[in-house]
Amino acid sequence: MDLLARLNPRQKEAVTHPGGPLLVVAGAGSGKTRVLAHRIAYLLSVMNVYPSEVLAVTFTNKAAGEMGERVRGLVGMAAQGMWMGTFHSVCARILRVEGKILGISSDFSIYDDRDQTILMKQIMGDHGISLTKLPPPAALSKISWAKSNLLSAEEVASMAGNPYEERIAMLYSAYEKALRENNALDFDDLISLPVRLFKSSPEALERNARRFRQVLIDEYQDTNRAQYALVRLLSSIHRNVCAVGDDDQSIYRWRGADITNLLNFEQDFPDATVIRLEQSYRSTKTILAASQAVIKCNVQRKDKDLWTENSVGRKILVAALSSEWEEGEFLARSIEQAVREDDRDYSDFAVLYRTNAQSRAIEDGLRRSGLPYVIVGGTKFYERKEIKDILAYMRLLVNPRDAVSLARIINVPNRGIGDVTLSRLREFSALCGITPSAALERADEIPRLNSGARSRLGSFKDLIERLREASLDLPVPELITLIARESGYMDSLKEQGTVEALARVENIEELVAGGFEFQERSEEPTLRKFLEEVSLVTDIDLWDDRREAVSLMTLHNAKGLEFPVVSIAGAEEGLVPHHTSFEDEEEMEEERRLFYVGMTRAKERLLITMAAGRRGFRGWTAQMASRFLENIPAEFIEVITPAGDSYIEEPRHHAGRRPQAGNRGHAPPCGRSADYGEEKVVRIGARVMHPDWGPGSVRGCEGYGAQLRLTVRFDSGIIKRMLASYANLEMLDDD
DNA sequence: TACATTGCGATCCGT
DNA sequence: TCGCAATGTA
């Protein structure tokens, strides 16, 4: 039949698998998205499964949307009504309906890590725990780990082996209590609470496990224990679970992902069928072979044999640049050249890197060359202050118990309600055992408040009441406008009149536009749904891949994507592999997988760049080539030496103008050339003196002879990179 | 109570 | 470099 026409035998087998547990081990580029979409279409059109009986979990909301599109393309309207989304969005949907069994109101707020940190700070303050000794995010990450492993506060407490762990357990328990008081859930709760629900309520389990006749999970290698438990529970009646994944692409171990979920699938489901997809359709022979050579260095993996009928293609280009700015400039040049000579679109290109901080220099390079680009990730739209503020108003309207949101906006914009008044309010609410919002209602009874503060609280209370009433029948975008106006937020921004404030006004207008977009698209355009969506949306979801621009993103964000031309920037020891993984072999293997994921995003061309020196958060560091490059056989690589001289002096600041091209390599930066005959031994840490910049110490050296480049940090704070032969430095005695 | 200034620390990946 | 917390001042 037509549905199976363009599938290879393995793919066909996966698509038509009649029932029971199925594991599809899908190598990079082997068409797993295609298989998933076709399998769903097959289930709907041939196996007579209703859309509402299909649960398909993808890694991003964007992937879910695209999957839905593909299925609709295959079977048309018969696809309407499937459960499709990320674990988090699917679970939020389940909890809205079933949560009341656990005592969770359907109006819950979803706290992001920012909200969590605020809450944890409060808790630690209440318990007199120093925020510097135990940073709130550290405690939260322990708690998050526990939750994603389905460990309760009591269990953590009973496992605690030292005072530190006992303290974490205590904070965990207090944090849980605080979340419940605020009628709020964190990301981990979204997964772990449905698991708890299904374990404690056979009826709820029955209801949901019976509904989902078919459960499909994408990127199975990156599920954590809680997600695994959920999959088992939801598929416990029909046992039709189809997991798709690739152990070589597991890159979220640090977030609790447990690769044994995939590796032990056959033990967990003894009657499982395992299908391997090993033909790659994405990359050239060269890129595929090179990436295989890299990943085969990992010990903990299932060996596989990927192959392709694609052409050999061109060699992988490797370029070593002297600094991150040169790297950015070089990337810009190479993209420009490829657009010109190979007739490519900007959207064919992606630049991938390990850390978001690397995007700066690359962005600068592209901007200076006038290339269009988009940065995916980094500063997220919904995490901007003004957006979070407006959203906090909206959350408070839906969920009056949300004290974190209340505290966020009670004095934004300034209405003369300061720390003192707020803490009196909190004291009073604790004393009466009521929420801060309820305490607001009884502002008259709060002790030790002056009349001014009392009346300001009163008018804030009136404002919220007014807005809440309006929210009941006002569409989302209108409500946003109303909040921004009535709260005085817009006026206060406009009054400031700074460039920054005006940008914030624009962002709020963009939020309104987003509200209209939501209004048109959503089947259920309620305020609650809107808040849920914005809580769970990610940058990759918002990324418009059809825009004519080069995409810049982290290696993690690139998972599941593909581009004709991929550049991996910063292939250096300390970046990939990241320095935090040096000590741990398992983490090192994860870094290698990450690098592998990056390489396998490329369809036609792969460029790998590195910088010999990089500005860290303190001074300069000399960088070495990534060990992963050594894993690539030389026959697949072409090393290119970028044209042009290397720079001499560091630009004054990252966005500033670099030294004039005409000067580079010629004019000495400090006005006088040194004698070539005189030889000095320079070593890192040596004390030096410069006539203009005073004393300093050598932070790095690279090159040799007349080409020796020094990085010197002067005591005044200035950092200079210069050719040793021009440096004009006087060596100081050091003891 | 609000706002400016200083000082310090921490720096990966992100639902 | 940057954001945030503590400190100082109107």
Short mmCIF file of N, CA and C in Angstrom, two decimals, chain A residues 287-350:
data_model
loop_
_atom_site.label_atom_id
_atom_site.label_comp_id
_atom_site.label_asym_id
_atom_site.label_seq_id
_atom_site.Cartn_x
_atom_site.Cartn_y
_atom_site.Cartn_z
N ILE A 287 31.24 11.98 6.28
CA ILE A 287 30.78 12.43 7.59
C ILE A 287 30.33 11.24 8.44
N LEU A 288 29.65 10.30 7.81
CA LEU A 288 29.18 9.14 8.56
C LEU A 288 30.37 8.33 9.10
N ALA A 289 31.36 8.08 8.23
CA ALA A 289 32.50 7.26 8.65
C ALA A 289 33.28 7.96 9.76
N ALA A 290 33.47 9.26 9.60
CA ALA A 290 34.22 10.01 10.61
C ALA A 290 33.49 9.98 11.96
N SER A 291 32.18 10.17 11.92
CA SER A 291 31.43 10.20 13.17
C SER A 291 31.42 8.81 13.82
N GLN A 292 31.35 7.77 12.98
CA GLN A 292 31.39 6.42 13.53
C GLN A 292 32.73 6.15 14.21
N ALA A 293 33.80 6.65 13.59
CA ALA A 293 35.12 6.44 14.17
C ALA A 293 35.20 7.09 15.55
N VAL A 294 34.54 8.24 15.70
CA VAL A 294 34.57 8.92 16.99
C VAL A 294 33.76 8.15 18.02
N ILE A 295 32.55 7.78 17.67
CA ILE A 295 31.67 7.18 18.68
C ILE A 295 32.13 5.77 19.06
N LYS A 296 32.84 5.12 18.17
CA LYS A 296 33.31 3.78 18.49
C LYS A 296 34.36 3.78 19.61
N CYS A 297 34.88 4.96 19.94
CA CYS A 297 35.83 5.04 21.05
C CYS A 297 35.13 4.88 22.40
N ASN A 298 33.81 5.00 22.40
CA ASN A 298 33.09 4.80 23.66
C ASN A 298 33.01 3.31 23.98
N VAL A 299 33.12 3.00 25.26
CA VAL A 299 33.09 1.60 25.69
C VAL A 299 31.65 1.17 25.97
N GLN A 300 30.91 2.07 26.66
CA GLN A 300 29.56 1.71 27.07
C GLN A 300 28.56 2.01 25.97
N ARG A 301 28.44 1.10 25.04
CA ARG A 301 27.47 1.32 23.97
C ARG A 301 27.18 0.00 23.29
N LYS A 302 26.04 0.00 22.58
CA LYS A 302 25.75 -1.15 21.74
C LYS A 302 26.40 -0.91 20.40
N ASP A 303 27.20 -1.86 19.97
CA ASP A 303 27.88 -1.65 18.69
C ASP A 303 26.85 -1.72 17.55
N LYS A 304 27.07 -0.88 16.57
CA LYS A 304 26.17 -0.93 15.42
C LYS A 304 26.93 -0.62 14.15
N ASP A 305 26.31 -0.90 13.04
CA ASP A 305 26.98 -0.72 11.76
C ASP A 305 26.15 0.16 10.86
N LEU A 306 26.37 1.45 10.96
CA LEU A 306 25.61 2.36 10.10
C LEU A 306 26.25 2.38 8.72
N TRP A 307 25.41 2.47 7.73
CA TRP A 307 25.92 2.56 6.36
C TRP A 307 25.03 3.49 5.56
N THR A 308 25.54 3.91 4.43
CA THR A 308 24.75 4.83 3.60
C THR A 308 25.04 4.63 2.13
N GLU A 309 24.03 4.94 1.34
CA GLU A 309 24.23 4.91 -0.11
C GLU A 309 24.56 6.31 -0.63
N ASN A 310 24.61 7.26 0.28
CA ASN A 310 24.92 8.63 -0.13
C ASN A 310 26.33 8.72 -0.73
N SER A 311 26.61 9.82 -1.38
CA SER A 311 27.92 9.99 -2.01
C SER A 311 29.00 10.21 -0.95
N VAL A 312 30.25 10.14 -1.40
CA VAL A 312 31.37 10.33 -0.48
C VAL A 312 31.39 11.74 0.07
N GLY A 313 31.11 12.69 -0.80
CA GLY A 313 31.09 14.07 -0.36
C GLY A 313 32.48 14.62 -0.12
N ARG A 314 32.53 15.82 0.42
CA ARG A 314 33.83 16.45 0.62
C ARG A 314 34.38 16.15 1.99
N LYS A 315 35.65 16.43 2.14
CA LYS A 315 36.29 16.14 3.42
C LYS A 315 35.79 17.09 4.50
N ILE A 316 36.02 16.68 5.71
CA ILE A 316 35.67 17.52 6.84
C ILE A 316 36.75 18.58 6.98
N LEU A 317 36.34 19.82 7.04
CA LEU A 317 37.32 20.89 7.17
C LEU A 317 37.61 21.13 8.64
N VAL A 318 38.89 21.24 8.96
CA VAL A 318 39.28 21.57 10.33
C VAL A 318 40.14 22.83 10.27
N ALA A 319 39.75 23.83 11.03
CA ALA A 319 40.49 25.08 11.01
C ALA A 319 40.84 25.51 12.43
N ALA A 320 42.09 25.85 12.62
CA ALA A 320 42.53 26.36 13.91
C ALA A 320 42.72 27.86 13.81
N LEU A 321 42.02 28.59 14.65
CA LEU A 321 42.12 30.04 14.64
C LEU A 321 42.85 30.49 15.91
N SER A 322 43.26 31.74 15.93
CA SER A 322 44.05 32.13 17.09
C SER A 322 43.17 32.56 18.26
N SER A 323 41.97 33.03 17.99
CA SER A 323 41.13 33.48 19.10
C SER A 323 39.67 33.23 18.76
N GLU A 324 38.82 33.43 19.74
CA GLU A 324 37.40 33.24 19.49
C GLU A 324 36.85 34.27 18.50
N TRP A 325 37.48 35.46 18.45
CA TRP A 325 37.00 36.46 17.48
C TRP A 325 37.37 36.07 16.07
N GLU A 326 38.60 35.55 15.95
CA GLU A 326 38.99 35.07 14.62
C GLU A 326 38.12 33.91 14.20
N GLU A 327 37.76 33.11 15.17
CA GLU A 327 36.90 31.97 14.86
C GLU A 327 35.56 32.48 14.31
N GLY A 328 35.01 33.48 14.99
CA GLY A 328 33.73 34.03 14.53
C GLY A 328 33.85 34.63 13.14
N GLU A 329 34.94 35.34 12.94
CA GLU A 329 35.16 35.99 11.66
C GLU A 329 35.35 34.95 10.56
N PHE A 330 36.09 33.91 10.92
CA PHE A 330 36.35 32.84 9.95
C PHE A 330 35.05 32.13 9.57
N LEU A 331 34.22 31.86 10.57
CA LEU A 331 32.94 31.20 10.29
C LEU A 331 32.10 32.05 9.35
N ALA A 332 32.11 33.35 9.63
CA ALA A 332 31.35 34.27 8.78
C ALA A 332 31.87 34.21 7.35
N ARG A 333 33.19 34.27 7.22
CA ARG A 333 33.80 34.23 5.88
C ARG A 333 33.44 32.95 5.15
N SER A 334 33.53 31.84 5.86
CA SER A 334 33.30 30.56 5.18
C SER A 334 31.84 30.41 4.77
N ILE A 335 30.95 30.94 5.58
CA ILE A 335 29.53 30.88 5.22
C ILE A 335 29.26 31.78 4.01
N GLU A 336 29.83 32.98 4.08
CA GLU A 336 29.69 33.93 2.98
C GLU A 336 30.14 33.31 1.66
N GLN A 337 31.29 32.67 1.74
CA GLN A 337 31.89 32.05 0.56
C GLN A 337 30.99 30.93 0.02
N ALA A 338 30.48 30.12 0.95
CA ALA A 338 29.64 28.99 0.51
C ALA A 338 28.33 29.49 -0.10
N VAL A 339 27.80 30.56 0.44
CA VAL A 339 26.58 31.13 -0.12
C VAL A 339 26.85 31.61 -1.54
N ARG A 340 28.00 32.24 -1.71
CA ARG A 340 28.36 32.80 -3.01
C ARG A 340 28.68 31.71 -4.03
N GLU A 341 29.54 30.78 -3.63
CA GLU A 341 30.07 29.82 -4.61
C GLU A 341 29.18 28.60 -4.79
N ASP A 342 28.57 28.14 -3.72
CA ASP A 342 27.77 26.91 -3.83
C ASP A 342 26.29 27.20 -3.94
N ASP A 343 25.95 28.49 -4.01
CA ASP A 343 24.57 28.88 -4.17
C ASP A 343 23.69 28.31 -3.05
N ARG A 344 24.10 28.55 -1.84
CA ARG A 344 23.32 28.04 -0.72
C ARG A 344 22.51 29.17 -0.08
N ASP A 345 21.47 28.75 0.67
CA ASP A 345 20.71 29.71 1.46
C ASP A 345 21.32 29.81 2.85
N TYR A 346 21.08 30.93 3.51
CA TYR A 346 21.61 31.07 4.87
C TYR A 346 21.02 30.01 5.80
N SER A 347 19.79 29.62 5.53
CA SER A 347 19.15 28.65 6.42
C SER A 347 19.76 27.25 6.29
N ASP A 348 20.69 27.09 5.34
CA ASP A 348 21.37 25.79 5.22
C ASP A 348 22.42 25.60 6.31
N PHE A 349 22.75 26.69 7.01
CA PHE A 349 23.90 26.64 7.91
C PHE A 349 23.50 26.63 9.38
N ALA A 350 24.24 25.84 10.12
CA ALA A 350 24.12 25.91 11.58
C ALA A 350 25.51 25.96 12.17
#
